[in-house]
PDB file of C-alpha atoms in Angstrom:
ATOM      1  CA  UNK S 108     -85.740  -5.466 -32.234  1.00 65.00           C
ATOM      2  CA  UNK S 109     -84.363  -3.332 -29.279  1.00 78.00           C
ATOM      3  CA  UNK S 110     -80.784  -2.709 -28.749  1.00 77.00           C
ATOM      4  CA  UNK S 111     -79.307  -4.017 -25.453  1.00 79.00           C
ATOM      5  CA  UNK S 112     -78.009  -1.225 -23.083  1.00 84.00           C
ATOM      6  CA  UNK S 113     -74.078  -0.426 -22.800  1.00 87.00           C
ATOM      7  CA  UNK S 114     -72.075  -2.440 -20.309  1.00 88.00           C
ATOM      8  CA  UNK S 115     -71.100   0.027 -17.907  1.00 90.00           C
ATOM      9  CA  UNK S 116     -68.940  -0.733 -14.578  1.00 92.00           C
ATOM     10  CA  UNK S 117     -71.045   0.584 -12.118  1.00 90.00           C
ATOM     11  CA  UNK S 118     -71.654  -2.996 -10.571  1.00 91.00           C
ATOM     12  CA  UNK S 119     -68.892  -3.799  -8.195  1.00 91.00           C
ATOM     13  CA  UNK S 120     -69.013  -7.460  -8.808  1.00 91.00           C
ATOM     14  CA  UNK S 121     -68.445  -7.130 -12.780  1.00 91.00           C
ATOM     15  CA  UNK S 122     -65.737  -7.752 -14.468  1.00 89.00           C
ATOM     16  CA  UNK S 123     -65.479  -4.088 -16.041  1.00 91.00           C
ATOM     17  CA  UNK S 124     -65.236  -2.868 -12.389  1.00 93.00           C
ATOM     18  CA  UNK S 125     -62.425  -5.083 -11.611  1.00 91.00           C
ATOM     19  CA  UNK S 126     -60.694  -4.326 -14.865  1.00 91.00           C
ATOM     20  CA  UNK S 127     -60.775  -0.129 -14.021  1.00 92.00           C
ATOM     21  CA  UNK S 128     -60.439  -0.773 -10.383  1.00 91.00           C
ATOM     22  CA  UNK S 129     -57.235  -3.384 -10.528  1.00 90.00           C
ATOM     23  CA  UNK S 130     -55.922  -3.912 -13.794  1.00 89.00           C
ATOM     24  CA  UNK S 131     -55.881  -0.433 -14.967  1.00 91.00           C
ATOM     25  CA  UNK S 132     -53.605   0.640 -12.181  1.00 89.00           C
ATOM     26  CA  UNK S 133     -51.411  -2.237 -12.741  1.00 88.00           C
ATOM     27  CA  UNK S 134     -50.908  -1.526 -16.641  1.00 89.00           C
ATOM     28  CA  UNK S 135     -49.857   1.921 -15.808  1.00 89.00           C
ATOM     29  CA  UNK S 136     -47.316   0.745 -13.310  1.00 87.00           C
ATOM     30  CA  UNK S 137     -46.079  -1.729 -15.884  1.00 88.00           C
ATOM     31  CA  UNK S 138     -45.818   1.024 -18.393  1.00 89.00           C
ATOM     32  CA  UNK S 139     -43.301   2.761 -15.999  1.00 86.00           C
ATOM     33  CA  UNK S 140     -41.411  -0.291 -14.721  1.00 88.00           C
ATOM     34  CA  UNK S 141     -40.579  -1.127 -18.531  1.00 89.00           C
ATOM     35  CA  UNK S 142     -40.043   2.299 -19.633  1.00 91.00           C
ATOM     36  CA  UNK S 143     -37.193   3.425 -17.378  1.00 89.00           C
ATOM     37  CA  UNK S 144     -36.227   6.156 -20.104  1.00 89.00           C
ATOM     38  CA  UNK S 145     -39.603   7.871 -19.356  1.00 89.00           C
ATOM     39  CA  UNK S 146     -39.375  11.298 -17.752  1.00 87.00           C
ATOM     40  CA  UNK S 147     -39.390  11.460 -14.147  1.00 81.00           C
ATOM     41  CA  UNK S 148     -43.222  12.108 -12.935  1.00 80.00           C
ATOM     42  CA  UNK S 149     -45.034  10.792 -15.751  1.00 84.00           C
ATOM     43  CA  UNK S 150     -46.499   7.959 -14.104  1.00 80.00           C
ATOM     44  CA  UNK S 151     -48.498  10.502 -11.561  1.00 82.00           C
ATOM     45  CA  UNK S 152     -49.471  12.296 -14.988  1.00 83.00           C
ATOM     46  CA  UNK S 153     -50.842   9.005 -16.097  1.00 81.00           C
ATOM     47  CA  UNK S 154     -52.299   7.773 -12.749  1.00 76.00           C
ATOM     48  CA  UNK S 155     -53.713  11.262 -11.650  1.00 67.00           C
ATOM     49  CA  UNK S 156     -57.175  10.780 -10.177  1.00 69.00           C
ATOM     50  CA  UNK S 157     -57.336   7.719 -12.427  1.00 74.00           C
ATOM     51  CA  UNK S 158     -60.771   6.697 -10.442  1.00 76.00           C
ATOM     52  CA  UNK S 159     -62.390  10.205 -10.121  1.00 79.00           C
ATOM     53  CA  UNK S 160     -61.710  10.816 -13.777  1.00 83.00           C
ATOM     54  CA  UNK S 161     -64.296  11.912 -16.300  1.00 87.00           C
ATOM     55  CA  UNK S 162     -64.594  11.446 -20.052  1.00 90.00           C
ATOM     56  CA  UNK S 163     -63.170  14.594 -21.694  1.00 86.00           C
ATOM     57  CA  UNK S 164     -61.512  16.007 -24.833  1.00 84.00           C
ATOM     58  CA  UNK S 165     -57.925  14.806 -24.986  1.00 82.00           C
ATOM     59  CA  UNK S 166     -55.503  17.769 -25.166  1.00 70.00           C
ATOM     60  CA  UNK S 167     -53.900  16.389 -28.575  1.00 72.00           C
ATOM     61  CA  UNK S 168     -54.123  17.262 -31.878  1.00 70.00           C
ATOM     62  CA  UNK S 169     -54.081  13.479 -33.116  1.00 67.00           C
ATOM     63  CA  UNK S 170     -57.280  12.716 -31.025  1.00 68.00           C
ATOM     64  CA  UNK S 171     -59.827  14.869 -33.246  1.00 77.00           C
ATOM     65  CA  UNK S 172     -61.651  11.944 -34.339  1.00 80.00           C
ATOM     66  CA  UNK S 173     -61.518  10.122 -31.357  1.00 82.00           C
ATOM     67  CA  UNK S 174     -62.842  13.094 -29.310  1.00 81.00           C
ATOM     68  CA  UNK S 175     -65.857  13.273 -31.551  1.00 83.00           C
ATOM     69  CA  UNK S 176     -66.750   9.540 -30.887  1.00 84.00           C
ATOM     70  CA  UNK S 177     -66.705   9.945 -27.298  1.00 87.00           C
ATOM     71  CA  UNK S 178     -68.495  13.152 -27.008  1.00 89.00           C
ATOM     72  CA  UNK S 179     -71.935  11.544 -26.255  1.00 92.00           C
ATOM     73  CA  UNK S 180     -70.086  10.180 -22.911  1.00 93.00           C
ATOM     74  CA  UNK S 181     -68.087  13.586 -21.937  1.00 92.00           C
ATOM     75  CA  UNK S 182     -68.458  14.434 -18.245  1.00 93.00           C
ATOM     76  CA  UNK S 183     -69.234  10.574 -17.362  1.00 93.00           C
ATOM     77  CA  UNK S 184     -66.850   8.907 -14.799  1.00 92.00           C
ATOM     78  CA  UNK S 185     -64.808   5.996 -15.772  1.00 93.00           C
ATOM     79  CA  UNK S 186     -67.331   3.644 -14.344  1.00 93.00           C
ATOM     80  CA  UNK S 187     -70.483   5.422 -15.539  1.00 94.00           C
ATOM     81  CA  UNK S 188     -69.355   5.620 -19.272  1.00 94.00           C
ATOM     82  CA  UNK S 189     -70.030   2.445 -21.570  1.00 94.00           C
ATOM     83  CA  UNK S 190     -66.959  -0.052 -20.481  1.00 93.00           C
ATOM     84  CA  UNK S 191     -65.771   0.036 -24.296  1.00 91.00           C
ATOM     85  CA  UNK S 192     -65.369   3.611 -24.221  1.00 92.00           C
ATOM     86  CA  UNK S 193     -63.770   3.913 -20.935  1.00 93.00           C
ATOM     87  CA  UNK S 194     -61.392   1.191 -22.327  1.00 92.00           C
ATOM     88  CA  UNK S 195     -60.544   3.015 -25.686  1.00 91.00           C
ATOM     89  CA  UNK S 196     -60.237   6.482 -23.611  1.00 91.00           C
ATOM     90  CA  UNK S 197     -57.728   4.868 -20.872  1.00 92.00           C
ATOM     91  CA  UNK S 198     -55.510   3.777 -23.773  1.00 91.00           C
ATOM     92  CA  UNK S 199     -55.739   6.708 -25.950  1.00 90.00           C
ATOM     93  CA  UNK S 200     -55.328   8.910 -23.094  1.00 89.00           C
ATOM     94  CA  UNK S 201     -51.993   7.174 -22.322  1.00 91.00           C
ATOM     95  CA  UNK S 202     -50.975   7.807 -25.846  1.00 90.00           C
ATOM     96  CA  UNK S 203     -52.057  11.336 -25.433  1.00 87.00           C
ATOM     97  CA  UNK S 204     -49.694  11.990 -22.263  1.00 89.00           C
ATOM     98  CA  UNK S 205     -46.774  10.490 -23.886  1.00 90.00           C
ATOM     99  CA  UNK S 206     -47.439  12.539 -26.931  1.00 87.00           C
ATOM    100  CA  UNK S 207     -47.247  15.690 -24.908  1.00 86.00           C
ATOM    101  CA  UNK S 208     -43.720  14.387 -23.901  1.00 89.00           C
ATOM    102  CA  UNK S 209     -42.600  13.885 -27.475  1.00 89.00           C
ATOM    103  CA  UNK S 210     -42.852  10.077 -26.968  1.00 90.00           C
ATOM    104  CA  UNK S 211     -44.005   8.207 -29.989  1.00 87.00           C
ATOM    105  CA  UNK S 212     -42.859   4.615 -29.171  1.00 88.00           C
ATOM    106  CA  UNK S 213     -45.079   1.869 -28.125  1.00 91.00           C
ATOM    107  CA  UNK S 214     -45.302   1.828 -24.200  1.00 92.00           C
ATOM    108  CA  UNK S 215     -46.276  -1.833 -24.420  1.00 89.00           C
ATOM    109  CA  UNK S 216     -43.212  -2.879 -26.655  1.00 89.00           C
ATOM    110  CA  UNK S 217     -40.985  -4.369 -24.126  1.00 87.00           C
ATOM    111  CA  UNK S 218     -43.881  -6.202 -22.518  1.00 81.00           C
ATOM    112  CA  UNK S 219     -44.908  -7.432 -25.954  1.00 78.00           C
ATOM    113  CA  UNK S 220     -41.432  -8.617 -27.315  1.00 81.00           C
ATOM    114  CA  UNK S 221     -40.824 -10.419 -23.836  1.00 79.00           C
ATOM    115  CA  UNK S 222     -44.116 -12.414 -24.148  1.00 73.00           C
ATOM    116  CA  UNK S 223     -43.170 -13.238 -27.776  1.00 73.00           C
ATOM    117  CA  UNK S 224     -40.105 -14.738 -26.699  1.00 77.00           C
ATOM    118  CA  UNK S 225     -41.512 -16.698 -23.613  1.00 72.00           C
ATOM    119  CA  UNK S 226     -44.172 -18.051 -25.743  1.00 72.00           C
ATOM    120  CA  UNK S 227     -41.730 -19.336 -28.554  1.00 75.00           C
ATOM    121  CA  UNK S 228     -41.527 -23.213 -27.032  1.00 72.00           C
ATOM    122  CA  UNK S 229     -45.307 -22.852 -26.308  1.00 72.00           C
ATOM    123  CA  UNK S 230     -46.320 -22.253 -29.696  1.00 74.00           C
ATOM    124  CA  UNK S 231     -43.846 -24.942 -31.092  1.00 78.00           C
ATOM    125  CA  UNK S 232     -45.932 -27.325 -28.820  1.00 74.00           C
ATOM    126  CA  UNK S 233     -49.177 -26.192 -30.181  1.00 72.00           C
ATOM    127  CA  UNK S 234     -47.664 -26.389 -33.554  1.00 75.00           C
ATOM    128  CA  UNK S 235     -46.539 -30.034 -33.011  1.00 77.00           C
ATOM    129  CA  UNK S 236     -50.012 -31.065 -31.519  1.00 72.00           C
ATOM    130  CA  UNK S 237     -51.901 -29.610 -34.773  1.00 72.00           C
ATOM    131  CA  UNK S 238     -49.386 -31.862 -37.076  1.00 76.00           C
ATOM    132  CA  UNK S 239     -50.256 -34.692 -35.005  1.00 73.00           C
ATOM    133  CA  UNK S 240     -54.092 -34.439 -35.241  1.00 69.00           C
ATOM    134  CA  UNK S 241     -55.609 -36.799 -37.688  1.00 63.00           C
ATOM    135  CA  UNK S 242     -56.065 -34.351 -40.632  1.00 64.00           C
ATOM    136  CA  UNK S 243     -57.588 -37.587 -42.197  1.00 67.00           C
ATOM    137  CA  UNK S 244     -60.506 -37.721 -40.460  1.00 70.00           C
ATOM    138  CA  UNK S 245     -63.884 -35.952 -40.320  1.00 78.00           C
ATOM    139  CA  UNK S 246     -62.767 -32.201 -41.680  1.00 79.00           C
ATOM    140  CA  UNK S 247     -65.207 -30.390 -39.318  1.00 79.00           C
ATOM    141  CA  UNK S 248     -63.624 -32.643 -36.252  1.00 79.00           C
ATOM    142  CA  UNK S 249     -60.300 -31.047 -37.210  1.00 78.00           C
ATOM    143  CA  UNK S 250     -61.585 -27.447 -37.541  1.00 81.00           C
ATOM    144  CA  UNK S 251     -63.194 -27.818 -33.987  1.00 79.00           C
ATOM    145  CA  UNK S 252     -59.927 -28.891 -32.530  1.00 77.00           C
ATOM    146  CA  UNK S 253     -58.119 -26.152 -34.126  1.00 77.00           C
ATOM    147  CA  UNK S 254     -60.617 -23.514 -33.108  1.00 79.00           C
ATOM    148  CA  UNK S 255     -60.563 -24.866 -29.426  1.00 76.00           C
ATOM    149  CA  UNK S 256     -56.772 -24.365 -29.354  1.00 73.00           C
ATOM    150  CA  UNK S 257     -57.254 -20.924 -30.869  1.00 71.00           C
ATOM    151  CA  UNK S 258     -59.868 -20.320 -28.201  1.00 73.00           C
ATOM    152  CA  UNK S 259     -57.684 -21.197 -25.116  1.00 69.00           C
ATOM    153  CA  UNK S 260     -54.771 -19.868 -26.604  1.00 63.00           C
ATOM    154  CA  UNK S 261     -56.256 -16.686 -26.743  1.00 62.00           C
ATOM    155  CA  UNK S 262     -56.720 -16.573 -23.034  1.00 59.00           C
ATOM    156  CA  UNK S 263     -53.227 -15.231 -22.508  1.00 55.00           C
ATOM    157  CA  UNK S 264     -53.656 -11.187 -22.184  1.00 57.00           C
ATOM    158  CA  UNK S 265     -50.848  -8.817 -21.036  1.00 51.00           C
ATOM    159  CA  UNK S 266     -52.619  -7.793 -17.908  1.00 52.00           C
ATOM    160  CA  UNK S 267     -54.868 -10.445 -17.291  1.00 51.00           C
ATOM    161  CA  UNK S 268     -53.627 -14.093 -17.404  1.00 52.00           C
ATOM    162  CA  UNK S 269     -50.160 -15.335 -17.873  1.00 56.00           C
ATOM    163  CA  UNK S 270     -48.939 -17.779 -20.503  1.00 57.00           C
ATOM    164  CA  UNK S 271     -48.992 -20.747 -17.963  1.00 60.00           C
ATOM    165  CA  UNK S 272     -52.767 -19.741 -17.407  1.00 58.00           C
ATOM    166  CA  UNK S 273     -53.396 -20.512 -20.909  1.00 58.00           C
ATOM    167  CA  UNK S 274     -51.207 -23.324 -21.348  1.00 61.00           C
ATOM    168  CA  UNK S 275     -53.323 -24.851 -18.541  1.00 64.00           C
ATOM    169  CA  UNK S 276     -56.651 -24.241 -20.505  1.00 57.00           C
ATOM    170  CA  UNK S 277     -55.260 -25.643 -23.476  1.00 61.00           C
ATOM    171  CA  UNK S 278     -53.753 -28.895 -21.927  1.00 64.00           C
ATOM    172  CA  UNK S 279     -56.848 -29.554 -20.304  1.00 64.00           C
ATOM    173  CA  UNK S 280     -59.443 -27.892 -22.889  1.00 61.00           C
ATOM    174  CA  UNK S 281     -61.790 -30.831 -22.995  1.00 61.00           C
ATOM    175  CA  UNK S 282     -62.584 -29.877 -19.056  1.00 64.00           C
ATOM    176  CA  UNK S 283     -63.489 -26.404 -20.215  1.00 67.00           C
ATOM    177  CA  UNK S 284     -66.013 -26.997 -22.949  1.00 73.00           C
ATOM    178  CA  UNK S 285     -69.061 -26.535 -20.893  1.00 76.00           C
ATOM    179  CA  UNK S 286     -67.400 -22.886 -20.226  1.00 76.00           C
ATOM    180  CA  UNK S 287     -68.081 -21.850 -23.770  1.00 80.00           C
ATOM    181  CA  UNK S 288     -71.394 -19.826 -23.538  1.00 81.00           C
ATOM    182  CA  UNK S 289     -71.694 -19.851 -27.775  1.00 85.00           C
ATOM    183  CA  UNK S 290     -70.398 -22.607 -29.594  1.00 85.00           C
ATOM    184  CA  UNK S 291     -70.912 -22.285 -33.292  1.00 88.00           C
ATOM    185  CA  UNK S 292     -67.592 -24.518 -34.346  1.00 86.00           C
ATOM    186  CA  UNK S 293     -69.970 -26.895 -36.546  1.00 87.00           C
ATOM    187  CA  UNK S 294     -71.595 -23.999 -38.364  1.00 89.00           C
ATOM    188  CA  UNK S 295     -68.123 -22.532 -39.093  1.00 86.00           C
ATOM    189  CA  UNK S 296     -66.555 -25.859 -40.309  1.00 87.00           C
ATOM    190  CA  UNK S 297     -69.380 -26.054 -42.585  1.00 87.00           C
ATOM    191  CA  UNK S 298     -68.946 -22.554 -43.969  1.00 85.00           C
ATOM    192  CA  UNK S 299     -65.634 -23.097 -44.478  1.00 83.00           C
ATOM    193  CA  UNK S 300     -65.706 -26.592 -46.084  1.00 85.00           C
ATOM    194  CA  UNK S 301     -68.443 -25.223 -48.337  1.00 85.00           C
ATOM    195  CA  UNK S 302     -66.376 -22.026 -49.685  1.00 80.00           C
ATOM    196  CA  UNK S 303     -63.302 -21.847 -51.206  1.00 71.00           C
ATOM    197  CA  UNK S 304     -62.289 -18.715 -50.362  1.00 74.00           C
ATOM    198  CA  UNK S 305     -59.590 -16.668 -48.428  1.00 77.00           C
ATOM    199  CA  UNK S 306     -59.625 -16.569 -44.839  1.00 75.00           C
ATOM    200  CA  UNK S 307     -58.351 -13.543 -42.857  1.00 74.00           C
ATOM    201  CA  UNK S 308     -56.692 -14.031 -39.381  1.00 66.00           C
ATOM    202  CA  UNK S 309     -56.566 -11.440 -37.121  1.00 66.00           C
ATOM    203  CA  UNK S 310     -54.094 -11.811 -34.011  1.00 63.00           C
ATOM    204  CA  UNK S 311     -54.571 -10.538 -30.661  1.00 60.00           C
ATOM    205  CA  UNK S 312     -52.283 -10.120 -27.733  1.00 56.00           C
ATOM    206  CA  UNK S 313     -50.808 -13.389 -27.626  1.00 53.00           C
ATOM    207  CA  UNK S 314     -51.503 -14.583 -31.260  1.00 56.00           C
ATOM    208  CA  UNK S 315     -51.355 -18.115 -30.857  1.00 58.00           C
ATOM    209  CA  UNK S 316     -54.308 -17.950 -33.279  1.00 52.00           C
ATOM    210  CA  UNK S 317     -51.670 -17.508 -36.032  1.00 58.00           C
ATOM    211  CA  UNK S 318     -50.661 -21.130 -35.773  1.00 56.00           C
TER     212      UNK S 318
END
């Protein structure tokens, strides 16, 4: 079986190009706005030649393994390198710059904490909706409903969509069912119901799936 090529960001109409061109600068700006105790000029260092940057080894003794993993893509631009590599490099470079200034704290801590506080009421509403679901009905239908709550709840992202956007999709999730490209909810439900094993939950930015 032939492996598909990497997703790259050369196409200006692609989501990955939009991410690099629009979301990356916004993320850097938010870091500076939220962390007022950072040294003056650190934003310029983070944002220096962002769109002309090429993948290079990071001058940080904590990135040896990372540098080895991106070595095949050295000297490729952020748009030319595989998007996954570019995104990981972007965030790893942020931490590398902070380490140079002896900053070990999470640059997104304030944003995450505020998002969690703002989401409390929303998560309570989701929990109430789960309680009201008819769990006495077909188990596979209950699992499918819970999966859809998880799917659209996970739409909230620190730099892409806000909480209200995700809530709109959850409240009207029936209208978006045709937007799901691959839906294996029934197979998943059969697997869960057929095996009494532990299920490990991994939470993303917003973490509504934890409910």
